[in-house]
Short mmCIF file of C-alpha atoms in Angstrom, two decimals:
data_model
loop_
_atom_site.label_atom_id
_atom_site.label_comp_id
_atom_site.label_asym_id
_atom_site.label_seq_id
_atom_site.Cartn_x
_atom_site.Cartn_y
_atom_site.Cartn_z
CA UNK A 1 130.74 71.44 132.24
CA UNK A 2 133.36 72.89 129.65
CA UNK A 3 131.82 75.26 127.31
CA UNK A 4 135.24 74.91 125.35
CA UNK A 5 134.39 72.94 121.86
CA UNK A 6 136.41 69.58 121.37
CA UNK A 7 138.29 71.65 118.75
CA UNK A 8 139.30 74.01 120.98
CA UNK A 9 140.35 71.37 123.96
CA UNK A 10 142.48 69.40 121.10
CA UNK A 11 144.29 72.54 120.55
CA UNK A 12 145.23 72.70 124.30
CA UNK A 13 146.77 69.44 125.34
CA UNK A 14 144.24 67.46 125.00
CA UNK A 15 142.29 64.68 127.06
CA UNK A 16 145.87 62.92 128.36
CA UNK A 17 147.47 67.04 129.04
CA UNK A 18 150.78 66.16 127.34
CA UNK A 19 149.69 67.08 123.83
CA UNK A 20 152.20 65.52 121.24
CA UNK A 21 154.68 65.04 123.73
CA UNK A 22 154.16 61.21 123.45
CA UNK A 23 154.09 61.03 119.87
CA UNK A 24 157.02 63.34 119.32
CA UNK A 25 159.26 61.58 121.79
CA UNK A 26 158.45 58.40 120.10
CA UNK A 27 159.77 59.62 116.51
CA UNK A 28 162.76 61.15 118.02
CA UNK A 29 164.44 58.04 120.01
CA UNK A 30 163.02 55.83 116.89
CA UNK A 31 165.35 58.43 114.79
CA UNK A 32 167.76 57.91 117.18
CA UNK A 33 167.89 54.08 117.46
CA UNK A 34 168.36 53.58 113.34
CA UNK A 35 171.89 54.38 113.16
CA UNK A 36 172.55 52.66 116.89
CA UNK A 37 170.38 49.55 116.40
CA UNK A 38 172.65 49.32 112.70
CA UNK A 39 175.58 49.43 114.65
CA UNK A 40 174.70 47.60 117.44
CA UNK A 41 173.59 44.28 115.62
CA UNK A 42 176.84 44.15 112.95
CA UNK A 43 179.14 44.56 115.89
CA UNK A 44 177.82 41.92 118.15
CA UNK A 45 177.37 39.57 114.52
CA UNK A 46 181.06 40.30 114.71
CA UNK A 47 181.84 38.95 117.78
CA UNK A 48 181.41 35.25 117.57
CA UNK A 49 184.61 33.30 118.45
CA UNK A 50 185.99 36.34 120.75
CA UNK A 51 186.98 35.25 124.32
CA UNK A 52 185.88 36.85 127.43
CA UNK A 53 188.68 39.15 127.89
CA UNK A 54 188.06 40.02 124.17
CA UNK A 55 184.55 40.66 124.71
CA UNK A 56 185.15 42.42 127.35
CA UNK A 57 187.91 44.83 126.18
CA UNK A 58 185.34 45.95 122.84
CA UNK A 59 182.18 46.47 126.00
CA UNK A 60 184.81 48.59 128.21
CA UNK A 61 186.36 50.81 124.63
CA UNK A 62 185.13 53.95 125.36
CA UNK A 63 183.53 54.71 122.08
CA UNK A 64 181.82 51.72 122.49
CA UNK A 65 180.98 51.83 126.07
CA UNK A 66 179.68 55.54 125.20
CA UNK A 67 177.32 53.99 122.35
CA UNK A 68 176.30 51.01 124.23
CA UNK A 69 175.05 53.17 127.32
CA UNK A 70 172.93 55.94 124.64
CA UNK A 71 171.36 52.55 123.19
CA UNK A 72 170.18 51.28 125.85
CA UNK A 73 169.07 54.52 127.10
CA UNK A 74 167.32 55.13 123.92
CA UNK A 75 165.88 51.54 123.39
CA UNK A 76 164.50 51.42 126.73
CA UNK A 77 162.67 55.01 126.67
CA UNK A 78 161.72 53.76 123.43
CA UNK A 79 160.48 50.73 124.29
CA UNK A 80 158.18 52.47 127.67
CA UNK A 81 156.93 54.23 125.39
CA UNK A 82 155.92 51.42 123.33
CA UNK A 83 154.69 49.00 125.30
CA UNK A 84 152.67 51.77 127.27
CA UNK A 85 150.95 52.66 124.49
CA UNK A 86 149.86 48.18 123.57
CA UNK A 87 148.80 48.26 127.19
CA UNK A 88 146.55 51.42 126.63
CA UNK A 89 144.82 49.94 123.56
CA UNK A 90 144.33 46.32 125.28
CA UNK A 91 143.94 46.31 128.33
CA UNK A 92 140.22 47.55 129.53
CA UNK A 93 140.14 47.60 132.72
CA UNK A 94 141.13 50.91 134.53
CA UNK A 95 143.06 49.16 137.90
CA UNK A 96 144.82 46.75 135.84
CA UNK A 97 145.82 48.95 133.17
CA UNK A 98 147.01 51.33 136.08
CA UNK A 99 148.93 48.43 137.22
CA UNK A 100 150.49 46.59 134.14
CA UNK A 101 151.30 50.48 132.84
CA UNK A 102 153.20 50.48 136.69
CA UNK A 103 154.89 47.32 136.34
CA UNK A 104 156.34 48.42 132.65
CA UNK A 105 157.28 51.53 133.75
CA UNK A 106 159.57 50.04 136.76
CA UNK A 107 160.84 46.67 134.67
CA UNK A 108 162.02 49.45 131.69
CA UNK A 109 163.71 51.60 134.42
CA UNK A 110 165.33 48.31 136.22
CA UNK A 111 166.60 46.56 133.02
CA UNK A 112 168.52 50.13 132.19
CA UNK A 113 170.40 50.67 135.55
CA UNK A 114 171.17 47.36 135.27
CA UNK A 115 172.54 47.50 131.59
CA UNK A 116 173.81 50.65 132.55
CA UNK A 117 175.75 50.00 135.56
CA UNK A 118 177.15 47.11 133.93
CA UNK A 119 178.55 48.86 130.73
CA UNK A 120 180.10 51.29 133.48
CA UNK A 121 181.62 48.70 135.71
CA UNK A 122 183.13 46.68 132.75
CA UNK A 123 184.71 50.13 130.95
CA UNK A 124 186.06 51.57 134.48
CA UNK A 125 187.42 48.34 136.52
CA UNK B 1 121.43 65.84 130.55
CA UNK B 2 120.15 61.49 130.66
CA UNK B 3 123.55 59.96 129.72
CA UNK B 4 122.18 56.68 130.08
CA UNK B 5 120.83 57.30 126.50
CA UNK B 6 123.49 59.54 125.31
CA UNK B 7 124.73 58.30 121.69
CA UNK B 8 128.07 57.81 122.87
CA UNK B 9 127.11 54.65 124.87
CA UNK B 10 126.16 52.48 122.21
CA UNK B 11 128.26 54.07 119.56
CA UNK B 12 129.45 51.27 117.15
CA UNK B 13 133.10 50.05 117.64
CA UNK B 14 135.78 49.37 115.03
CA UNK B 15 135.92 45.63 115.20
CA UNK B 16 139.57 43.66 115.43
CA UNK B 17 141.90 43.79 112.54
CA UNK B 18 142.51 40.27 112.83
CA UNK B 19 139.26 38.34 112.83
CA UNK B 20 136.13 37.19 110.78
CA UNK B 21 135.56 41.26 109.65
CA UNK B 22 138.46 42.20 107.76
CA UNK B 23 140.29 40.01 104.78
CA UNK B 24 143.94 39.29 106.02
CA UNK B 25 146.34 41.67 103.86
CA UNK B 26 149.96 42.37 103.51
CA UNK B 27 149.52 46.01 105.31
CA UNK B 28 147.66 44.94 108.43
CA UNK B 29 149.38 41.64 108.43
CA UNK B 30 152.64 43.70 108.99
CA UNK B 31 151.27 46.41 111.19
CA UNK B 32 150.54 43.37 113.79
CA UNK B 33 153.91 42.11 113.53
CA UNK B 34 155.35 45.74 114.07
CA UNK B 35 153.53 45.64 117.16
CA UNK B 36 154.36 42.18 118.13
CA UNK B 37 158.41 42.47 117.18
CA UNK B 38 158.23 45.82 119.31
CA UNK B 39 156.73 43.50 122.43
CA UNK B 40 159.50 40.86 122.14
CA UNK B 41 162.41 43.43 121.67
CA UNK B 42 161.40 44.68 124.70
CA UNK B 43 161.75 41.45 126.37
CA UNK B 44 164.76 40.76 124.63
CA UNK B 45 166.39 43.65 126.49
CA UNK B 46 166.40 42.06 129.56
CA UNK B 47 168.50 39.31 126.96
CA UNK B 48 171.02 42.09 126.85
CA UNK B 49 171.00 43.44 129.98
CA UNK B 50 171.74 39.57 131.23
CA UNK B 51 174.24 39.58 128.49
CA UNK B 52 175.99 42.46 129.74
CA UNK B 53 176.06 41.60 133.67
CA UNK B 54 177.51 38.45 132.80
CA UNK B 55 180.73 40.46 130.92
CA UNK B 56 180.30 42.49 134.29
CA UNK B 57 180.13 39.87 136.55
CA UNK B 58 183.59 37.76 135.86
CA UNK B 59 184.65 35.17 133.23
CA UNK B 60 182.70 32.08 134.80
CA UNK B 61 179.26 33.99 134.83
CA UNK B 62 180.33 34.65 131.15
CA UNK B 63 180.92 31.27 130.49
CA UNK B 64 178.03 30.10 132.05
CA UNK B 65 175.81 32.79 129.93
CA UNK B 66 177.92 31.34 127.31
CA UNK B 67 177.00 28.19 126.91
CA UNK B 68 172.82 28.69 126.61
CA UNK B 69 173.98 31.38 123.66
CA UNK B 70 175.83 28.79 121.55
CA UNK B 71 173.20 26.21 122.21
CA UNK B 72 170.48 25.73 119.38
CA UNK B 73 167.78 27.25 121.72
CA UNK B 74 170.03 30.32 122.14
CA UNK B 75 170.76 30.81 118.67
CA UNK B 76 167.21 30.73 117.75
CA UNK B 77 165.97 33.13 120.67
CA UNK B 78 168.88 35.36 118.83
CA UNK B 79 168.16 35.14 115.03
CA UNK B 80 164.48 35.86 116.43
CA UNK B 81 165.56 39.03 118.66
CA UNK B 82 168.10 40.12 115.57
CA UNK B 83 165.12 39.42 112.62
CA UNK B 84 162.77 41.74 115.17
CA UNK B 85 165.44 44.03 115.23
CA UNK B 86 165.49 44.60 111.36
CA UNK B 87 161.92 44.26 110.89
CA UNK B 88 160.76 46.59 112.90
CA UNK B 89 163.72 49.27 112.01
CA UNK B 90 163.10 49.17 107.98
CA UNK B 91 159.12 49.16 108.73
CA UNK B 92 159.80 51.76 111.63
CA UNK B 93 161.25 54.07 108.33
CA UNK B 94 158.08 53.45 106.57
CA UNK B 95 156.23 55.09 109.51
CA UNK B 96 158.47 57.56 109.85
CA UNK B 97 157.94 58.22 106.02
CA UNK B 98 154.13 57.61 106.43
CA UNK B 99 154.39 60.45 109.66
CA UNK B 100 155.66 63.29 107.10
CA UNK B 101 153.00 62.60 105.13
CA UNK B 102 154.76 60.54 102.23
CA UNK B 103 154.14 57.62 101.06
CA UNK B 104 150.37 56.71 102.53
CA UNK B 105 148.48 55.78 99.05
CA UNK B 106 147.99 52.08 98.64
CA UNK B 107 149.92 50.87 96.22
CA UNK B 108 153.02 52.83 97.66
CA UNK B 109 152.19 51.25 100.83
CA UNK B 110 152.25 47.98 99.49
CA UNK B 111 155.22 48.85 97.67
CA UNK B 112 157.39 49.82 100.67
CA UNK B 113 156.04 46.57 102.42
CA UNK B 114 156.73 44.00 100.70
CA UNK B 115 160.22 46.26 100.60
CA UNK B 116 160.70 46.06 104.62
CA UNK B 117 159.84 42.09 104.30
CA UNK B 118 162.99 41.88 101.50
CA UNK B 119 165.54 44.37 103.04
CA UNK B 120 164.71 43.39 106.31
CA UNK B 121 165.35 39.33 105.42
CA UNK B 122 168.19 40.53 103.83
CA UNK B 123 169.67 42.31 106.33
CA UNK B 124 169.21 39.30 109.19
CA UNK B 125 171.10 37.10 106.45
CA UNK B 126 173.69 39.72 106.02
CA UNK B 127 174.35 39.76 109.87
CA UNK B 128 174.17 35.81 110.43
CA UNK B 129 176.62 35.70 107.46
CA UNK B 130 179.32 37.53 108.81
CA UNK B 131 178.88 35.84 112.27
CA UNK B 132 179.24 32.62 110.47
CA UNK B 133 181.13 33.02 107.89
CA UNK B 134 183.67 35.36 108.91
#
């Protein structure tokens, strides 16, 4: 048993032993993602009517390509992030909170090397 | 120490927002859909990420991508993932606002809501204008 008071524990790092690593991560890819997100939906409204190659020319612009790959980055960590925290609140049960937390974790990190690689392969071939 | 009747094991829970205890209101009414846009755009990555290894992938992938995107059921599935977007970036702001400390009495937090359900229409119209318009 802890002789430490609950005061004293919350000034440590707490019951999860990240302290407000969560919460501050959260605030600083949201920060992040208001000036990408912007960007991100008024360029692809502005894309309607383009052809392939035309589409694929703005993807593979490198100061697009460059944005595109730190939005997805950011969205996705953002997202984990997220999502872990709707499966912490709902879900009750400790093995399939264990497992749904799992299965986020590896469908955020596949969806970004996907999105990733593909951004690459369409600015560099 | 008998935990069995320790206090903490039949402490009363805060019931439900949504649900016979509370009244429905405009600030828990859009705290639910902050949640619930945040769950779809996640989904709606995996929108992108097909989006984008279709470009990768050659013009007939494209083209075949295409074609469910300029459908009706495409175009709603996007005015959906484009209106979650904007929602939950203006009412993301009001949390970051209400995280600095600002803005957390209730009629400023009604204020700045019904302010997220305005800009936030607005800007979805903005964005469907100038993809059908231009």
């Amino acid at each position: 048993m802890s002789l430490r008071s609950p005061l004293g524990r919350a000034r440590g790092l707490g019951s999860a032993k990240d302290g407000t690593h969560h919460f501050w991560v959260q605030r600083v890819s949201a920060v992040a993602l208001i000036p990408l997100a912007l960007w991100f939906v008024f360029s692809v409204a502005n894309l309607p009517g383009a052809s392939y190659e035309q589409v694929h020319w703005w993807v593979g612009y490198p100061a697009v390509a460059v944005t595109l790959v730190l939005l997805i980055a950011s969205a996705l960590y953002h997202s984990m992030l997220g999502v872990q925290v709707v499966i912490e609140d709902y879900v009750g049960h400790e093995g399939m909170k264990i497992t749904a937390l799992l299965l986020s974790k590896f469908f955020h990190f596949a969806v970004a090397a996907a999105s990733i690689f593909a951004v690459l392969k369409i600015a560099l071939t | 120490m008998n935990t069995s009747k320790s206090p903490a094991t039949n402490r009363p829970l805060s019931p439900f927002m949504i649900g016979p205890y509370y009244r429905p209101q405009l600030t828990s009414m859009l705290s639910i859909t902050h949640r619930a846009t945040g769950v779809g755009l996640s989904a709606g990555m995996l929108f992108l990420a097909c989006w984008l290894v279709a470009i990768a992938s050659g013009p007939e992938a494209y083209a075949k991508f295409a074609v469910h995107v300029t459908a009706w059921y495409g175009q709603l599935i996007l005015l959906g993932f484009s209106w979650s977007l904007l929602y939950h970036l203006c009412n993301g702001i009001r949390h970051l606002f209400w995280d600095i400390g600002k803005g957390l009495d209730i009629s400023t937090a009604y204020k700045s809501g019904y302010a997220v359900v305005v800009v936030s229409g607005l800007l979805t119209v903005a964005a469907w204008a100038l993809a059908y318009l231009r």
